[in-house]
Short mmCIF file of C-alpha atoms in Angstrom, two decimals:
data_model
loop_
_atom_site.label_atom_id
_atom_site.label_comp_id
_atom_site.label_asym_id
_atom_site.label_seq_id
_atom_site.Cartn_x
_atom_site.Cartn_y
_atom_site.Cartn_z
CA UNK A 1 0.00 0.00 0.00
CA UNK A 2 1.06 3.12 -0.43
CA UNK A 3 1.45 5.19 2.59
CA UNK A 4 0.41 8.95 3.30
CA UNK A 5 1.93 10.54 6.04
CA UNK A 6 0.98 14.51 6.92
CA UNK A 7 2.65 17.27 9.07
CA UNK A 8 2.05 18.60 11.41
CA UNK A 9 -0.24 16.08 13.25
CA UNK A 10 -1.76 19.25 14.71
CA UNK A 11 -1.40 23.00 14.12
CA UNK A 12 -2.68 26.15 16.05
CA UNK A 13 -3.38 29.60 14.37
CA UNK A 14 -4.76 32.30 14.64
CA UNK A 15 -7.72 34.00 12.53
CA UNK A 16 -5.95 35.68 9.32
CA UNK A 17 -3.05 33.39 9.49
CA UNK A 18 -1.65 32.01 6.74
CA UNK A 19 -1.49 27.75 6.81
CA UNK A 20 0.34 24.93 5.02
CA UNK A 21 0.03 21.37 5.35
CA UNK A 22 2.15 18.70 4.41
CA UNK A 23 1.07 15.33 2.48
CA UNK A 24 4.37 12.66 1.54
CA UNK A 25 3.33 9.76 -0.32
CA UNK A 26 5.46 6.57 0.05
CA UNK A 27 5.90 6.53 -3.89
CA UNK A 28 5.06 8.78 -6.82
CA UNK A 29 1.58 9.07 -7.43
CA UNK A 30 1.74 11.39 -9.97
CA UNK A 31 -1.63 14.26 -9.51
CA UNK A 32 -3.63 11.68 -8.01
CA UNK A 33 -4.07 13.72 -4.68
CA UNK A 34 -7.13 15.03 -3.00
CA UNK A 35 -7.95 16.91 0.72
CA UNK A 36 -10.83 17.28 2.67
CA UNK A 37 -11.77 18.65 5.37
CA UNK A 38 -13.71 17.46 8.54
CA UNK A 39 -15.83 18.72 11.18
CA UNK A 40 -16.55 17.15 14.16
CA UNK A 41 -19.88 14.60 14.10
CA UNK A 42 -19.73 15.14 10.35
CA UNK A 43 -19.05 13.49 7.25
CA UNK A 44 -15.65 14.93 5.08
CA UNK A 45 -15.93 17.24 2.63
CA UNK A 46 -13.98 17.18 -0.52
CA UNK A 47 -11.81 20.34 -1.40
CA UNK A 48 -9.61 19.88 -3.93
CA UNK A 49 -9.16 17.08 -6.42
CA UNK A 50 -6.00 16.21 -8.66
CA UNK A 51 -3.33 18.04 -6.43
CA UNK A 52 -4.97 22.00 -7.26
CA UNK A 53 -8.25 22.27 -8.34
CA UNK A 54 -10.87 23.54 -6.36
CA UNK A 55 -14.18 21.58 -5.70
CA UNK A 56 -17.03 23.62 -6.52
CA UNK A 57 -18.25 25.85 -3.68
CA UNK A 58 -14.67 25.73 -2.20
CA UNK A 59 -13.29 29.14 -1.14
CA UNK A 60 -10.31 30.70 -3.21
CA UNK A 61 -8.43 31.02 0.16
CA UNK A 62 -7.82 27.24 -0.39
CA UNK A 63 -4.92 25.95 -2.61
CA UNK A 64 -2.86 22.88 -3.28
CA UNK A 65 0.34 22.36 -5.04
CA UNK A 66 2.78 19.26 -5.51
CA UNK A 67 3.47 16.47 -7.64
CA UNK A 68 5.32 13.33 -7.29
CA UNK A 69 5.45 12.43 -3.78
CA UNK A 70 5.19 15.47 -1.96
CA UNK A 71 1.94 18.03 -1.94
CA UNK A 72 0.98 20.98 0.13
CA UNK A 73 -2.30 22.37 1.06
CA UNK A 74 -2.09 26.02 1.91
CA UNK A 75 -4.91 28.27 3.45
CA UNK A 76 -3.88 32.09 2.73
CA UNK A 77 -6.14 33.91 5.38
CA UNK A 78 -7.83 31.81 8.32
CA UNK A 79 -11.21 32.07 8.83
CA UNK A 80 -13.20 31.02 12.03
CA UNK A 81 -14.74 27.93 10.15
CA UNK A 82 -11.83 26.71 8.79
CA UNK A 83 -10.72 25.25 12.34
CA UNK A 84 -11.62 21.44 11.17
CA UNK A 85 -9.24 18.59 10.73
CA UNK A 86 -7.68 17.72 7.24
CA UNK A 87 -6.81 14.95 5.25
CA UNK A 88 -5.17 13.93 2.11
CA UNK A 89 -5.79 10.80 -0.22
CA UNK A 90 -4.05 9.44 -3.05
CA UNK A 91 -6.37 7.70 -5.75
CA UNK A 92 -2.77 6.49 -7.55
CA UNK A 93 -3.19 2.94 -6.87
CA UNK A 94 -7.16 2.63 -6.99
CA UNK A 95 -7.18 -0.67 -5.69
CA UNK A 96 -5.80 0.30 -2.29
CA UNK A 97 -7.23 3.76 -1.91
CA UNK A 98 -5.37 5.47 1.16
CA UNK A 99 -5.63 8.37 3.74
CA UNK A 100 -3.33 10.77 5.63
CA UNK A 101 -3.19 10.11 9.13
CA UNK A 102 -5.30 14.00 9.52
CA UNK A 103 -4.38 17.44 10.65
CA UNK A 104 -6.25 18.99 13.53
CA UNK A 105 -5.93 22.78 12.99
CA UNK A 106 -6.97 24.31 15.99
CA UNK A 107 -7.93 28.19 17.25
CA UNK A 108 -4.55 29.47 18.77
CA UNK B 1 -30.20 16.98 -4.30
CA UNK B 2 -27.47 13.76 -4.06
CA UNK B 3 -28.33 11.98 -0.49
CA UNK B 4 -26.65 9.04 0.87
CA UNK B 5 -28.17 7.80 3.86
CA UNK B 6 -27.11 4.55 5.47
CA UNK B 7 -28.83 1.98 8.25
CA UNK B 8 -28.21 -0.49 9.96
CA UNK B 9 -25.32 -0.10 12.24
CA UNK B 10 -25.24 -1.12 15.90
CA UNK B 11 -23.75 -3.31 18.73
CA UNK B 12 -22.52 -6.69 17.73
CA UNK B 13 -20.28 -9.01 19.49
CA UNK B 14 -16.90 -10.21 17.95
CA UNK B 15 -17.38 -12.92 15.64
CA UNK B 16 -20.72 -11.74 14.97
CA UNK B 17 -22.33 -10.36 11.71
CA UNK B 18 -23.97 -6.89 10.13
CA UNK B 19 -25.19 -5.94 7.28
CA UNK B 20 -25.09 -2.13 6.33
CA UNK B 21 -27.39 -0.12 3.65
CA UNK B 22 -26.87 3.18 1.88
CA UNK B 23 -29.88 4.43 0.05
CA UNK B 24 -28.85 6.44 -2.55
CA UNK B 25 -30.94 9.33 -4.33
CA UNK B 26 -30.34 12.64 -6.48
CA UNK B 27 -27.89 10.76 -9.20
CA UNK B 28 -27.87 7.89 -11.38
CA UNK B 29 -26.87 5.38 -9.03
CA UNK B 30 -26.17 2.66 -11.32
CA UNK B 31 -23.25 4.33 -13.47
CA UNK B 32 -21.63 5.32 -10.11
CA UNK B 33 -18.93 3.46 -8.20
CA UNK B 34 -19.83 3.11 -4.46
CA UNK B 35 -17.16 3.51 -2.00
CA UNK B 36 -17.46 2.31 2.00
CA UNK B 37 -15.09 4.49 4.46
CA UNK B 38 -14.60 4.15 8.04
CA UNK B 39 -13.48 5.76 10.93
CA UNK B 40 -12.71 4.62 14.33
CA UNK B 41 -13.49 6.99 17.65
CA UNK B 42 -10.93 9.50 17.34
CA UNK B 43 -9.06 8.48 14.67
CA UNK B 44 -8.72 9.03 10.75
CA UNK B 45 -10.36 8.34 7.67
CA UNK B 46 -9.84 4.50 6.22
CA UNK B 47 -10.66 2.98 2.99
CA UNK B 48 -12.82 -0.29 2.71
CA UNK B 49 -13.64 -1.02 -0.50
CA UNK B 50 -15.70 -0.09 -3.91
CA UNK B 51 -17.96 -1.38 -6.15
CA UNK B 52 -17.80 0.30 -9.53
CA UNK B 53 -20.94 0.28 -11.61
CA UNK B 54 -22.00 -2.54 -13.83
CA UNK B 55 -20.99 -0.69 -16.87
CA UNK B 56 -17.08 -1.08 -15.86
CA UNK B 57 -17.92 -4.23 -14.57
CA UNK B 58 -19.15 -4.26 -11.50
CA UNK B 59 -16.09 -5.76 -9.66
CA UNK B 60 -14.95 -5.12 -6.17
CA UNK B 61 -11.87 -4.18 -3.96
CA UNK B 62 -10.78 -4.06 -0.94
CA UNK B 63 -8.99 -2.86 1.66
CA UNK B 64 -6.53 -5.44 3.58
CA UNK B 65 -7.85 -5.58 7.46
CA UNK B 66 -11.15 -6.34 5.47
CA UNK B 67 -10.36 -8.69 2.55
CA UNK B 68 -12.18 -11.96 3.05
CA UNK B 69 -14.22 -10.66 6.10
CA UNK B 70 -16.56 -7.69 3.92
CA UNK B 71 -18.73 -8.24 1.12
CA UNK B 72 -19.59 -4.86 -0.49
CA UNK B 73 -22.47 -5.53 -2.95
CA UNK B 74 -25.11 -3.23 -4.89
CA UNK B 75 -28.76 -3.02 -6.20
CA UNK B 76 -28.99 -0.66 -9.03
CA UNK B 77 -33.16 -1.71 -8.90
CA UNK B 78 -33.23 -0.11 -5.80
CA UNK B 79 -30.67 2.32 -5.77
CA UNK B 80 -29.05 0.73 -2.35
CA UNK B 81 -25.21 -0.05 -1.90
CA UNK B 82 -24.80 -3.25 1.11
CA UNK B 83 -21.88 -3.67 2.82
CA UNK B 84 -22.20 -7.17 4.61
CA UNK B 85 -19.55 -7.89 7.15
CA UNK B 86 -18.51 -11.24 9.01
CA UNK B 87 -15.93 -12.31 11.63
CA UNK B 88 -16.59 -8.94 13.25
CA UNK B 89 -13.93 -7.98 15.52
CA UNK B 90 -12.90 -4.88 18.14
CA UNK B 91 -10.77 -3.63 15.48
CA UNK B 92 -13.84 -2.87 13.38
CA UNK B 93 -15.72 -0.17 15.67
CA UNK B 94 -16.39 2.57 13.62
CA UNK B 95 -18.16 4.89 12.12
CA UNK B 96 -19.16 3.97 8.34
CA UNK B 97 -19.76 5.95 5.36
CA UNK B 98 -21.22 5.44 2.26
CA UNK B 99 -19.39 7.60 -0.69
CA UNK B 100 -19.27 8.30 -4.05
CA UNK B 101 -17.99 10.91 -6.62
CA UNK B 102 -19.77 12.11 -9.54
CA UNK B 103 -16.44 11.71 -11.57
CA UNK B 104 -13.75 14.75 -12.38
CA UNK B 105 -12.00 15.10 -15.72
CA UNK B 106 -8.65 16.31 -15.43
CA UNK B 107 -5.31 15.70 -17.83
CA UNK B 108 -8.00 13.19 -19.93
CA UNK B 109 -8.71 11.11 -17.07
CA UNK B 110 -12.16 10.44 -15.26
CA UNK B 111 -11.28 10.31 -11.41
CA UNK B 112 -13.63 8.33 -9.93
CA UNK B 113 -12.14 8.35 -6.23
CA UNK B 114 -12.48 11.61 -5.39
CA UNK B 115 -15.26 11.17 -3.15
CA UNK B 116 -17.89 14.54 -3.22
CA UNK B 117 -20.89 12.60 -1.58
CA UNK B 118 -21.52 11.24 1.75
CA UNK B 119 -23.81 9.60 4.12
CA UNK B 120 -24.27 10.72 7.30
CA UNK B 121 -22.28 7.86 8.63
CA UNK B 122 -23.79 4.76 11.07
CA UNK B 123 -21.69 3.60 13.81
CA UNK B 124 -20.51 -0.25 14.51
CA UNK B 125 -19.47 -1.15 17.70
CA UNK B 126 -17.76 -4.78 18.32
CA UNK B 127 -17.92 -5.34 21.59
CA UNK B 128 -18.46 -8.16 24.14
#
């Protein structure tokens, strides 16, 4: 399987900040990387698809970069409802689909 | 308006059985692949296996700790995705979601695993 690991495990900010996380695959997966975000009690929601592009409905505030093995998602301004936990997936190998291990980003 | 709403989660005792439903409306369930993700108490998000449509064959994957255990299955006739699961153990307490993706082009390619819709989740607990 291919592994995902992200950094930091957790992260606190402040509203306005500026955030990156950090997704390393085991192996090149080429673009096939997506994040989402989750709330407490709820279901994830997907924000970006193929390494950069937005889902619709996603704030501009929300970017990805990367290729290979190592990605980034970057949030440019906090806002108060962005404090949620994160997680990237590779779709690379679709017959082991697999998950970061999450990023709690929490209200400094 | 896609909704994904699954049933039939509960307490079961290892080695025990449960089936799960989604009930799937808003999209044209049978050209989608259905995808089953789990999460323990506290923890992260983990793969469990698809189903892709008929269409592309209809065939089935799965995720390791499952393999052999889980039997995802579908009926397009009533628009419900099962997930049946055996040899139940601790190790399986989670909360389960139903998924699926209504398919992105990028770079030529249809990605199917992108997953834009959920369920609400049901929780499984495995516990003596």
């Amino acid at each position: 399987d291919i592994q995902m690991t992200q950094s930091p495990s957790s992260l606190s900010a402040s509203v306005g900040d500026r955030v990156t996380i950090t997704c390393r695959a085991s192996q090149s997966i080429s673009s096939f990387l997506n994040w989402y975000q989750q709330k407490p009690g709820k279901a994830p929601r997907l924000l970006i698809y193929a390494v950069s592009t937005l889902q619709s409905g996603v704030p501009s505030r929300f970017s990805g970069s990367g290729s290979g093995t190592d990605f980034t998602l970057t949030i440019s301004s906090l806002q108060p409802e962005d404090f949620s936990t994160y997680y990237c997936q590779q779709s690379y190998n679709s017959l082991s689909i697999t998950f970061g291990q999450g990023t709690r980003l929490e209200i400094k | 308006e896609v909704q994904l709403v699954e049933s039939g989660g509960g307490l079961v005792k290892p080695g025990g059985s449960l089936r799960l439903s989604c009930a799937a409306s808003g999209f044209t369930f049978s050209n989608a692949w259905m995808t089953w993700v789990r999460q323990a108490p506290g923890k992260g998000l983990e793969w469990v296996g698809r189903i892709k449509s008929k269409t592309d064959g209809g065939t089935t994957d799965y995720a390791a700790p499952v393999k052999g255990r889980f039997t995802i299955s579908r009926d397009d006739s009533k628009n419900t995705l099962y997930l049946q699961m055996n040899s139940l153990n601790t190790e399986d307490t989670a909360v389960y979601y139903c998924t699926s993706s209504r398919g992105f082009f990028w770079s030529g390619f249809l990605e199917r695993d992108a997953f834009d819709f959920w369920g609400q989740g049901t929780m499984v607990t495995v516990s003596s």
